[in-house]
Amino acid sequence: EADIYQTPRYLVIGTGKKITLECSQTMGHDKMYWYQQDPGMELHLIHYSYGVNSTEKGDLSSESTVSRIRTEHFPLTLESARPSHTSQYLCASSGNHRGLHYGYTFGSGTRLTVV
Amino acid sequence: GDSVTQMEGPVTLSEEAFLTINCTYTATGYPSLFWYVQYPGEGLQLLLKATKADDKGSNKGFEATYRKETTSFHLEKGSVQVSDSAVYFCALDTGTASKLTFGTGTRLQVTL
């Protein structure tokens, strides 16, 4: 019943390659987020968007970029991948209902390995 | 600023044992509180939530009560199963920034 989809699930690429991690949601949520999760489990917000043509950098500095041209789509791009980018990347979305915050819905994640 | 503090793991329990994972928070407003669970190789799933003081969130045998006086939202389950082995995240949202603040996660391992 997942309503937010991330592709690919796993990716192994060489250093210097350009990659785009895809994230799409079918819930009509305005807000979308990208998190980087390190092996110690902690989540770091790297990008977020409150709507079409709105993107902001998160709490953790990242060399990646994002775009939000359509409500349902929030791709993340690395122009030149490095081994330090090896991590799990989680996409999430959020919508409000009757003024109450219902938290995030997360995708299944993309596990990226840069060799 | 807002923050969430969780007990450090890993927590290792035998099947059918009682579980408590502590979570306390600091927030300037009146936050909504959440517990998320992450199974191996997966994203996070919302486990339960509470939006105001004294609310009790519950799901799949897990419970947590929003305690404003102690700024806590401890997760409990009366009898854990091996299938509960996962990482549990406490989180809050004050609604002002539309961003969840997460704790660092607590790994739970349940053995037979």
Short mmCIF file of C-alpha atoms in Angstrom, two decimals, chain A residues 9-10 31 33 35 37 40-43 45 48 50 59 88 90 101-104 106-108, chain B residues 32 34 36 38 41-44 46 49 51 87 89 93 97-100 102 104-107:
data_model
loop_
_atom_site.label_atom_id
_atom_site.label_comp_id
_atom_site.label_asym_id
_atom_site.label_seq_id
_atom_site.Cartn_x
_atom_site.Cartn_y
_atom_site.Cartn_z
CA ARG A 9 16.30 0.36 -4.44
CA TYR A 10 20.00 -0.43 -4.79
CA LYS A 31 5.73 18.81 1.24
CA TYR A 33 11.86 15.66 1.95
CA TYR A 35 17.06 12.31 4.22
CA GLN A 37 20.82 7.90 6.76
CA GLY A 40 24.73 4.59 12.70
CA MET A 41 21.05 4.99 11.79
CA GLU A 42 20.79 8.73 12.39
CA LEU A 43 18.67 10.64 9.87
CA LEU A 45 17.66 16.18 6.40
CA TYR A 48 13.00 19.68 1.37
CA TYR A 50 6.97 22.88 0.32
CA ASP A 59 20.27 20.73 8.12
CA GLN A 88 20.95 5.17 2.29
CA LEU A 90 15.14 8.19 2.13
CA HIS A 101 -0.08 16.98 11.28
CA TYR A 102 -0.09 13.33 10.32
CA GLY A 103 3.64 12.92 10.10
CA TYR A 104 5.59 11.72 7.13
CA PHE A 106 8.44 7.38 3.73
CA GLY A 107 9.59 5.55 0.65
CA SER A 108 11.56 2.31 0.92
CA SER B 32 2.68 16.35 17.85
CA PHE B 34 5.42 10.19 16.72
CA TYR B 36 8.41 5.38 13.60
CA GLN B 38 12.36 0.85 10.43
CA GLY B 41 16.44 -2.71 4.45
CA GLU B 42 13.27 -0.61 4.53
CA GLY B 43 12.18 2.98 4.96
CA LEU B 44 10.48 4.26 8.09
CA LEU B 46 4.63 5.39 11.16
CA LYS B 49 1.24 9.17 17.13
CA THR B 51 -1.22 15.14 18.97
CA VAL B 87 15.05 0.39 14.73
CA PHE B 89 12.63 6.49 16.04
CA ASP B 93 6.57 18.30 14.95
CA ALA B 97 8.36 24.53 10.19
CA SER B 98 6.57 21.46 8.81
CA LYS B 99 9.66 19.39 9.46
CA LEU B 100 9.90 16.46 11.82
CA PHE B 102 13.93 12.86 14.89
CA THR B 104 18.85 9.14 16.88
CA GLY B 105 16.99 5.82 16.82
CA THR B 106 17.05 2.80 19.12
CA ARG B 107 17.81 -0.64 17.77
#
